[in-house]
Amino acid sequence: MSATTEQMAPPKGISAVGLRKSYGDKLVLDGVDLEVRPGTVFALLGPNGAGKTTVVQILSTLIAADGGQAFVSGQPLEDADAVRAQIGVTGQFAAVDGLLTAEENLLLMADLHHLDRREGRRRAAELLSQFDLAGDATKRASTFSGGMRRKLDLAMTLVGRPSLIFLDEPTTGLDPRSRRTLWHLIRELAKQGVTIFLTTQYLEEADQLADRIAVLDGGRIVAEGTAEELKRLVPGGHIRLQFADAHSLDAATAQLGLSTAVRDDENLSLQIPSDGSIPTLRSVLDLLERSRVHAQALTVHTPDLDDVFLALTGNGAAHHTAASTVKESLR
Ligand SMILES: Nc1ncnc2c1ncn2[C@@H]1O[C@H](COP(=O)(O)OP(=O)(O)O)[C@@H](O)[C@H]1O
Ligand SMILES: [Mg+2]
């Protein structure tokens, strides 16, 4: 392991198809497909119990899937040793040993990665300084705050210089300040080219960190895309047309139909529900042009991620239909 982990491995992402997992009668993952490009930050977003940790456990070879296939960092999951040589995993429950000091925890990891003593000390010192823990290096981890423990845990994950890391709910339970510190550290890692797969229940976290977000619910990925793409897909998004006078507003309302458009007489504007995509915009503009109605201004309003999350992970019959529509329109 030492030879491969010491040199920076070529960055490779994750590609998973049809992952399935049940515990007894309980179906946890019902065919999960994922694609994470190397060098990017990917967020798996889902409510408690959605199966996020199960996905991380499968992709990091800690448990076996009942079905499906995946390549992690260019290696098939079946070749668990090869996968493990490339990755680092930070669990929801920190691997930090409270009886050891921060430095001892790191040196233990260095040992596990077969770094020689000098190299181990050098790496530990480097990480302690990078994570702003140098001043606490000789304190027992049991005296650390939650935020410091999480930082130490992340530092321990990085001892072996993995090209890809899994962060399972890295900031759950942390205060806002510690959360921001961790976000900063995660962004720094991403800048260094480390591929990051993180799970989170927090929309803001996914929005802040991730290049792409997948929403896991009911054992399936119900939506996938950039934060912007996801925001465009839920009800609440609309196009707002502004008119110079009541005459134009009347004409536009007649053309676009009041069944869908919401008219605001006071502001001489018309709101049309829309995903904000270019084809939709074009069709609205075409219709106005054909009927020679002049709009003064057009603005596109996108809902925020909270709207997305609620629309996609809500319980109820409508939800699976909504989810499949979303998936289709993202393709
Ligand atoms: N070892 C296990 N045995 C039985 N059920 C499990 C086990 N691990 C997870 N589960 C169940 O699988 C579902 C998904 O769990 P998990 O992956 O931990 O979700 P999340 O990380 O999104 O909160 C939950 O209903 C959980 O109770
Ligand atoms: Mg979990």
CSV table of C-alpha atoms and ligand atoms in Angstrom, one decimal:
chain,number,residue,atom,x,y,z
A,1,MET,CA,0.0,0.0,0.0
A,2,SER,CA,2.8,2.4,0.9
A,3,ALA,CA,4.2,2.8,-2.6
A,4,THR,CA,0.9,3.6,-4.3
A,5,THR,CA,-0.5,5.8,-1.6
A,6,GLU,CA,2.7,7.9,-1.3
A,7,GLN,CA,2.7,9.0,-4.9
A,8,MET,CA,-0.3,11.1,-5.9
A,9,ALA,CA,-2.4,8.6,-7.8
A,10,PRO,CA,-4.0,9.8,-11.0
A,11,PRO,CA,-7.3,11.3,-10.0
A,12,LYS,CA,-10.2,9.1,-11.0
A,13,GLY,CA,-13.8,9.4,-10.1
A,14,ILE,CA,-16.7,7.1,-9.3
A,15,SER,CA,-19.1,5.3,-11.6
A,16,ALA,CA,-21.8,3.2,-10.2
A,17,VAL,CA,-24.8,1.4,-11.9
A,18,GLY,CA,-27.8,-0.2,-10.3
A,19,LEU,CA,-26.6,-0.5,-6.7
A,20,ARG,CA,-29.0,-2.5,-4.6
A,21,LYS,CA,-29.0,-3.3,-1.0
A,22,SER,CA,-31.6,-4.8,1.4
A,23,TYR,CA,-31.5,-5.5,5.1
A,24,GLY,CA,-33.9,-8.4,5.6
A,25,ASP,CA,-37.2,-7.3,4.2
A,26,LYS,CA,-36.1,-3.7,4.1
A,27,LEU,CA,-35.1,-2.4,0.7
A,28,VAL,CA,-32.6,0.3,1.3
A,29,LEU,CA,-31.1,0.9,-2.2
A,30,ASP,CA,-33.3,0.2,-5.1
A,31,GLY,CA,-30.9,0.7,-8.1
A,32,VAL,CA,-28.6,3.6,-7.5
A,33,ASP,CA,-26.6,5.1,-10.4
A,34,LEU,CA,-23.9,7.6,-9.7
A,35,GLU,CA,-21.3,9.3,-11.8
A,36,VAL,CA,-18.6,11.4,-10.1
A,37,ARG,CA,-16.1,13.1,-12.3
A,38,PRO,CA,-12.5,13.1,-11.0
A,39,GLY,CA,-11.4,16.2,-9.2
A,40,THR,CA,-14.9,17.4,-8.4
A,41,VAL,CA,-17.0,17.6,-5.3
A,42,PHE,CA,-20.1,15.5,-5.3
A,43,ALA,CA,-22.9,15.7,-2.7
A,44,LEU,CA,-25.3,12.9,-2.0
A,45,LEU,CA,-28.2,14.6,-0.4
A,46,GLY,CA,-31.0,12.9,1.5
A,47,PRO,CA,-33.0,12.8,4.6
A,48,ASN,CA,-32.1,10.7,7.6
A,49,GLY,CA,-32.4,7.0,6.8
A,50,ALA,CA,-32.3,7.6,3.0
A,51,GLY,CA,-29.4,5.2,2.6
A,52,LYS,CA,-26.5,7.7,2.3
A,53,THR,CA,-24.2,5.8,4.7
A,54,THR,CA,-25.1,2.6,3.0
A,55,VAL,CA,-23.9,4.0,-0.4
A,56,VAL,CA,-20.7,5.2,1.2
A,57,GLN,CA,-20.1,1.8,2.9
A,58,ILE,CA,-20.6,0.0,-0.5
A,59,LEU,CA,-18.4,2.4,-2.5
A,60,SER,CA,-15.7,2.2,0.1
A,61,THR,CA,-15.9,-1.6,0.2
A,62,LEU,CA,-16.9,-1.8,3.8
A,63,ILE,CA,-20.0,-3.8,2.9
A,64,ALA,CA,-21.0,-5.6,-0.3
A,65,ALA,CA,-24.0,-4.6,-2.4
A,66,ASP,CA,-26.6,-7.2,-3.3
A,67,GLY,CA,-26.5,-6.0,-6.9
A,68,GLY,CA,-25.0,-3.5,-9.3
A,69,GLN,CA,-21.5,-2.5,-10.3
A,70,ALA,CA,-19.2,0.3,-9.5
A,71,PHE,CA,-15.7,1.5,-10.2
A,72,VAL,CA,-14.1,3.7,-7.6
A,73,SER,CA,-11.0,5.6,-8.5
A,74,GLY,CA,-10.7,3.4,-11.6
A,75,GLN,CA,-10.8,0.1,-9.7
A,76,PRO,CA,-13.8,-2.3,-9.6
A,77,LEU,CA,-15.4,-2.8,-6.2
A,78,GLU,CA,-14.5,-6.5,-6.3
A,79,ASP,CA,-10.8,-5.5,-6.1
A,80,ALA,CA,-11.3,-4.1,-2.6
A,81,ASP,CA,-7.6,-3.8,-1.8
A,82,ALA,CA,-7.0,-1.7,-5.0
A,83,VAL,CA,-10.0,0.5,-4.1
A,84,ARG,CA,-8.9,0.9,-0.5
A,85,ALA,CA,-5.4,1.9,-1.6
A,86,GLN,CA,-6.9,5.0,-3.4
A,87,ILE,CA,-9.5,6.2,-1.0
A,88,GLY,CA,-9.9,7.8,2.4
A,89,VAL,CA,-13.1,7.5,4.5
A,90,THR,CA,-14.3,9.8,7.2
A,91,GLY,CA,-17.3,8.3,8.9
A,92,GLN,CA,-20.2,9.9,10.6
A,93,PHE,CA,-18.7,8.7,13.9
A,94,ALA,CA,-15.2,9.8,14.1
A,95,ALA,CA,-12.3,7.3,14.1
A,96,VAL,CA,-10.4,9.5,16.5
A,97,ASP,CA,-9.1,7.7,19.6
A,98,GLY,CA,-9.8,10.0,22.6
A,99,LEU,CA,-7.1,8.5,24.7
A,100,LEU,CA,-4.4,9.5,22.2
A,101,THR,CA,-3.2,13.0,21.5
A,102,ALA,CA,-3.9,14.6,18.1
A,103,GLU,CA,-0.3,13.9,17.0
A,104,GLU,CA,-0.5,10.3,18.2
A,105,ASN,CA,-3.7,9.7,16.3
A,106,LEU,CA,-2.0,10.9,13.2
A,107,LEU,CA,1.2,8.9,13.8
A,108,LEU,CA,-1.0,5.8,14.3
A,109,MET,CA,-2.5,6.4,10.8
A,110,ALA,CA,1.0,6.9,9.4
A,111,ASP,CA,1.9,3.5,10.8
A,112,LEU,CA,-1.2,2.0,9.2
A,113,HIS,CA,-0.1,3.4,5.9
A,114,HIS,CA,3.5,2.1,6.5
A,115,LEU,CA,5.1,5.5,6.4
A,116,ASP,CA,8.6,5.3,8.0
A,117,ARG,CA,9.0,7.1,11.3
A,118,ARG,CA,10.5,10.3,9.8
A,119,GLU,CA,8.0,10.6,7.0
A,120,GLY,CA,5.2,9.9,9.5
A,121,ARG,CA,6.3,12.7,11.7
A,122,ARG,CA,6.7,15.0,8.8
A,123,ARG,CA,3.2,14.2,7.5
A,124,ALA,CA,1.6,14.6,10.9
A,125,ALA,CA,3.2,18.0,11.4
A,126,GLU,CA,2.1,19.1,8.0
A,127,LEU,CA,-1.5,18.1,8.6
A,128,LEU,CA,-1.6,19.6,12.1
A,129,SER,CA,-0.5,22.9,10.7
A,130,GLN,CA,-2.8,22.7,7.7
A,131,PHE,CA,-5.8,22.0,9.9
A,132,ASP,CA,-4.8,24.6,12.5
A,133,LEU,CA,-4.3,22.0,15.2
A,134,ALA,CA,-0.5,22.5,15.8
A,135,GLY,CA,-1.2,24.3,19.1
A,136,ASP,CA,-3.2,21.3,20.3
A,137,ALA,CA,-1.0,18.5,18.9
A,138,THR,CA,0.0,17.1,22.4
A,139,LYS,CA,-3.5,17.3,23.9
A,140,ARG,CA,-5.7,14.3,24.2
A,141,ALA,CA,-8.4,14.1,21.6
A,142,SER,CA,-11.0,13.5,24.4
A,143,THR,CA,-10.5,17.2,25.4
A,144,PHE,CA,-11.3,18.4,21.9
A,145,SER,CA,-14.5,20.1,20.9
A,146,GLY,CA,-16.7,18.5,18.3
A,147,GLY,CA,-15.3,20.7,15.5
A,148,MET,CA,-11.7,19.9,16.5
A,149,ARG,CA,-12.4,16.2,16.5
A,150,ARG,CA,-13.9,16.4,13.1
A,151,LYS,CA,-10.9,18.3,11.8
A,152,LEU,CA,-8.6,15.7,13.3
A,153,ASP,CA,-10.7,12.9,11.8
A,154,LEU,CA,-10.4,14.6,8.4
A,155,ALA,CA,-6.6,15.0,8.8
A,156,MET,CA,-6.3,11.3,9.7
A,157,THR,CA,-8.1,10.4,6.5
A,158,LEU,CA,-5.5,12.4,4.5
A,159,VAL,CA,-2.4,10.8,6.0
A,160,GLY,CA,-2.2,8.3,3.1
A,161,ARG,CA,-2.7,11.0,0.5
A,162,PRO,CA,-5.9,9.5,-1.0
A,163,SER,CA,-7.0,10.7,-4.4
A,164,LEU,CA,-10.6,10.3,-3.5
A,165,ILE,CA,-12.3,10.8,-0.1
A,166,PHE,CA,-15.7,9.9,1.3
A,167,LEU,CA,-17.0,12.4,3.9
A,168,ASP,CA,-20.2,11.0,5.5
A,169,GLU,CA,-22.1,13.9,7.0
A,170,PRO,CA,-18.9,15.8,7.7
A,171,THR,CA,-20.6,18.7,9.6
A,172,THR,CA,-23.6,17.1,11.2
A,173,GLY,CA,-23.9,18.2,14.8
A,174,LEU,CA,-21.3,21.0,14.5
A,175,ASP,CA,-21.9,24.6,15.4
A,176,PRO,CA,-22.1,27.1,12.5
A,177,ARG,CA,-18.6,28.3,13.0
A,178,SER,CA,-17.0,24.9,13.0
A,179,ARG,CA,-19.1,24.0,10.0
A,180,ARG,CA,-17.7,27.0,8.1
A,181,THR,CA,-14.1,26.0,9.0
A,182,LEU,CA,-14.7,22.5,7.7
A,183,TRP,CA,-16.3,23.8,4.5
A,184,HIS,CA,-13.1,25.9,4.0
A,185,LEU,CA,-10.9,22.8,4.5
A,186,ILE,CA,-13.0,20.7,2.1
A,187,ARG,CA,-12.8,23.5,-0.5
A,188,GLU,CA,-9.0,23.6,-0.1
A,189,LEU,CA,-8.8,19.8,-0.6
A,190,ALA,CA,-10.9,20.1,-3.7
A,191,LYS,CA,-8.5,22.8,-5.0
A,192,GLN,CA,-5.7,20.3,-4.6
A,193,GLY,CA,-7.5,18.0,-6.9
A,194,VAL,CA,-8.8,15.5,-4.4
A,195,THR,CA,-12.1,14.0,-5.6
A,196,ILE,CA,-14.7,14.4,-2.8
A,197,PHE,CA,-17.8,12.4,-2.3
A,198,LEU,CA,-19.8,13.8,0.6
A,199,THR,CA,-23.2,13.0,2.1
A,200,THR,CA,-25.3,15.6,3.8
A,201,GLN,CA,-28.8,16.4,5.0
A,202,TYR,CA,-28.1,20.1,4.6
A,203,LEU,CA,-29.1,21.8,1.4
A,204,GLU,CA,-26.8,24.7,2.2
A,205,GLU,CA,-23.8,22.4,2.5
A,206,ALA,CA,-24.5,20.8,-0.9
A,207,ASP,CA,-25.1,24.2,-2.4
A,208,GLN,CA,-21.9,25.6,-0.9
A,209,LEU,CA,-19.5,22.8,-1.7
A,210,ALA,CA,-20.7,20.5,-4.5
A,211,ASP,CA,-20.2,20.7,-8.2
A,212,ARG,CA,-23.0,18.3,-8.6
A,213,ILE,CA,-25.7,17.1,-6.3
A,214,ALA,CA,-27.7,13.8,-6.3
A,215,VAL,CA,-30.9,13.6,-4.2
A,216,LEU,CA,-31.4,10.1,-2.6
A,217,ASP,CA,-34.9,9.2,-1.5
A,218,GLY,CA,-36.9,6.0,-1.4
A,219,GLY,CA,-33.8,4.0,-2.3
A,220,ARG,CA,-33.3,5.9,-5.6
A,221,ILE,CA,-31.7,8.9,-7.0
A,222,VAL,CA,-34.6,11.2,-7.6
A,223,ALA,CA,-32.7,14.1,-9.1
A,224,GLU,CA,-29.2,14.8,-10.1
A,225,GLY,CA,-27.5,18.0,-11.4
A,226,THR,CA,-25.8,21.2,-10.4
A,227,ALA,CA,-27.5,23.2,-7.7
A,228,GLU,CA,-28.7,25.6,-10.4
A,229,GLU,CA,-30.2,22.8,-12.5
A,230,LEU,CA,-32.0,21.4,-9.5
A,231,LYS,CA,-33.4,24.7,-8.6
A,232,ARG,CA,-34.8,25.2,-12.1
A,233,LEU,CA,-36.8,22.0,-11.9
A,234,VAL,CA,-39.3,22.4,-9.1
A,235,PRO,CA,-42.6,24.3,-9.0
A,236,GLY,CA,-42.1,27.8,-7.9
A,237,GLY,CA,-39.8,28.7,-10.8
A,238,HIS,CA,-41.3,31.2,-13.1
A,239,ILE,CA,-40.7,33.8,-15.8
A,240,ARG,CA,-41.9,37.3,-15.1
A,241,LEU,CA,-42.8,39.5,-18.0
A,242,GLN,CA,-43.0,43.3,-17.4
A,243,PHE,CA,-45.1,45.5,-19.7
A,244,ALA,CA,-45.2,49.2,-20.3
A,245,ASP,CA,-49.0,49.6,-20.3
A,246,ALA,CA,-52.2,47.8,-19.6
A,247,HIS,CA,-52.9,47.3,-23.3
A,248,SER,CA,-49.8,45.1,-23.7
A,249,LEU,CA,-50.5,43.2,-20.5
A,250,ASP,CA,-54.0,42.5,-21.8
A,251,ALA,CA,-52.7,41.3,-25.1
A,252,ALA,CA,-50.1,39.1,-23.5
A,253,THR,CA,-52.6,37.6,-21.1
A,254,ALA,CA,-54.8,36.7,-24.0
A,255,GLN,CA,-52.0,35.0,-25.9
A,256,LEU,CA,-50.4,33.2,-23.0
A,257,GLY,CA,-53.6,32.1,-21.3
A,258,LEU,CA,-54.7,32.9,-17.8
A,259,SER,CA,-54.9,29.2,-16.9
A,260,THR,CA,-51.2,29.1,-16.3
A,261,ALA,CA,-50.1,32.7,-16.1
A,262,VAL,CA,-50.7,34.9,-13.1
A,263,ARG,CA,-51.5,38.4,-13.8
A,264,ASP,CA,-50.5,41.4,-11.6
A,265,ASP,CA,-52.4,44.4,-12.8
A,266,GLU,CA,-50.8,46.8,-10.3
A,267,ASN,CA,-47.3,46.0,-11.5
A,268,LEU,CA,-48.3,45.4,-15.1
A,269,SER,CA,-46.6,42.1,-15.0
A,270,LEU,CA,-47.3,38.5,-15.9
A,271,GLN,CA,-45.9,35.4,-14.1
A,272,ILE,CA,-45.6,32.2,-16.1
A,273,PRO,CA,-44.7,29.0,-14.3
A,274,SER,CA,-41.5,27.8,-15.9
A,275,ASP,CA,-38.4,25.7,-15.4
A,276,GLY,CA,-36.4,28.6,-16.8
A,277,SER,CA,-34.8,26.5,-19.6
A,278,ILE,CA,-33.9,28.1,-22.9
A,279,PRO,CA,-36.5,26.2,-25.0
A,280,THR,CA,-39.3,27.4,-22.6
A,281,LEU,CA,-38.0,31.0,-22.7
A,282,ARG,CA,-37.8,30.8,-26.5
A,283,SER,CA,-41.4,29.6,-26.8
A,284,VAL,CA,-42.7,32.4,-24.7
A,285,LEU,CA,-40.7,35.0,-26.6
A,286,ASP,CA,-41.8,33.5,-29.9
A,287,LEU,CA,-45.4,33.6,-28.9
A,288,LEU,CA,-45.1,37.3,-27.9
A,289,GLU,CA,-43.3,38.2,-31.1
A,290,ARG,CA,-45.9,36.4,-33.3
A,291,SER,CA,-48.7,38.3,-31.7
A,292,ARG,CA,-46.7,41.5,-31.7
A,293,VAL,CA,-46.9,42.1,-28.0
A,294,HIS,CA,-44.0,44.0,-26.6
A,295,ALA,CA,-42.6,43.1,-23.2
A,296,GLN,CA,-40.4,45.6,-21.5
A,297,ALA,CA,-38.4,43.1,-19.4
A,298,LEU,CA,-38.2,39.4,-18.8
A,299,THR,CA,-36.7,37.9,-15.6
A,300,VAL,CA,-36.3,34.3,-14.7
A,301,HIS,CA,-36.9,33.3,-11.0
A,302,THR,CA,-35.6,30.1,-9.7
A,303,PRO,CA,-36.7,28.5,-6.4
A,304,ASP,CA,-34.1,27.7,-3.8
A,305,LEU,CA,-32.8,24.3,-2.9
A,306,ASP,CA,-35.2,24.0,0.0
A,307,ASP,CA,-38.0,24.0,-2.5
A,308,VAL,CA,-36.3,21.3,-4.5
A,309,PHE,CA,-35.7,19.1,-1.4
A,310,LEU,CA,-39.3,19.4,-0.2
A,311,ALA,CA,-40.7,18.7,-3.7
A,312,LEU,CA,-38.4,15.7,-4.2
A,313,THR,CA,-38.3,14.0,-0.8
A,314,GLY,CA,-41.8,14.7,0.4
A,315,ASN,CA,-43.8,11.6,1.0
A,316,GLY,CA,-47.0,11.0,-0.9
A,317,ALA,CA,-48.2,9.6,-4.2
A,318,ALA,CA,-47.2,12.5,-6.3
A,319,HIS,CA,-43.6,12.3,-5.4
A,320,HIS,CA,-42.5,9.5,-7.6
A,321,THR,CA,-44.1,10.9,-10.7
A,322,ALA,CA,-42.5,14.3,-10.0
A,323,ALA,CA,-39.2,12.6,-9.5
A,324,SER,CA,-39.2,10.7,-12.7
A,325,THR,CA,-40.2,13.9,-14.6
A,326,VAL,CA,-37.3,15.7,-13.1
A,327,LYS,CA,-34.9,12.9,-14.0
A,328,GLU,CA,-36.1,12.9,-17.6
A,329,SER,CA,-35.8,16.6,-18.0
A,330,LEU,CA,-32.2,16.4,-16.7
A,331,ARG,CA,-31.1,14.0,-19.4
B,1,LIG,N1,-26.7,-2.9,9.4
B,1,LIG,C1,-28.0,-2.6,9.2
B,1,LIG,N2,-28.9,-3.5,9.5
B,1,LIG,C2,-30.2,-3.2,9.3
B,1,LIG,N3,-30.7,-2.1,8.8
B,1,LIG,C3,-29.8,-1.2,8.5
B,1,LIG,C4,-28.4,-1.4,8.7
B,1,LIG,N4,-27.7,-0.3,8.2
B,1,LIG,C5,-28.7,0.6,7.8
B,1,LIG,N5,-29.9,0.1,7.9
B,1,LIG,C6,-31.1,0.7,7.5
B,1,LIG,O1,-31.0,1.2,6.2
B,1,LIG,C7,-31.6,2.5,6.1
B,1,LIG,C8,-30.6,3.5,5.5
B,1,LIG,O2,-29.6,3.7,6.5
B,1,LIG,P1,-28.4,4.7,6.3
B,1,LIG,O3,-27.7,4.2,5.0
B,1,LIG,O4,-27.6,4.7,7.5
B,1,LIG,O5,-29.2,6.1,6.0
B,1,LIG,P2,-28.6,7.5,6.1
B,1,LIG,O6,-27.1,7.5,6.2
B,1,LIG,O7,-29.1,8.2,4.8
B,1,LIG,O8,-29.2,8.2,7.3
B,1,LIG,C9,-32.2,2.8,7.4
B,1,LIG,O9,-33.5,2.5,7.4
B,1,LIG,C10,-31.4,2.0,8.4
B,1,LIG,O10,-32.2,1.7,9.5
B,2,MG,MG,-25.8,8.2,7.6
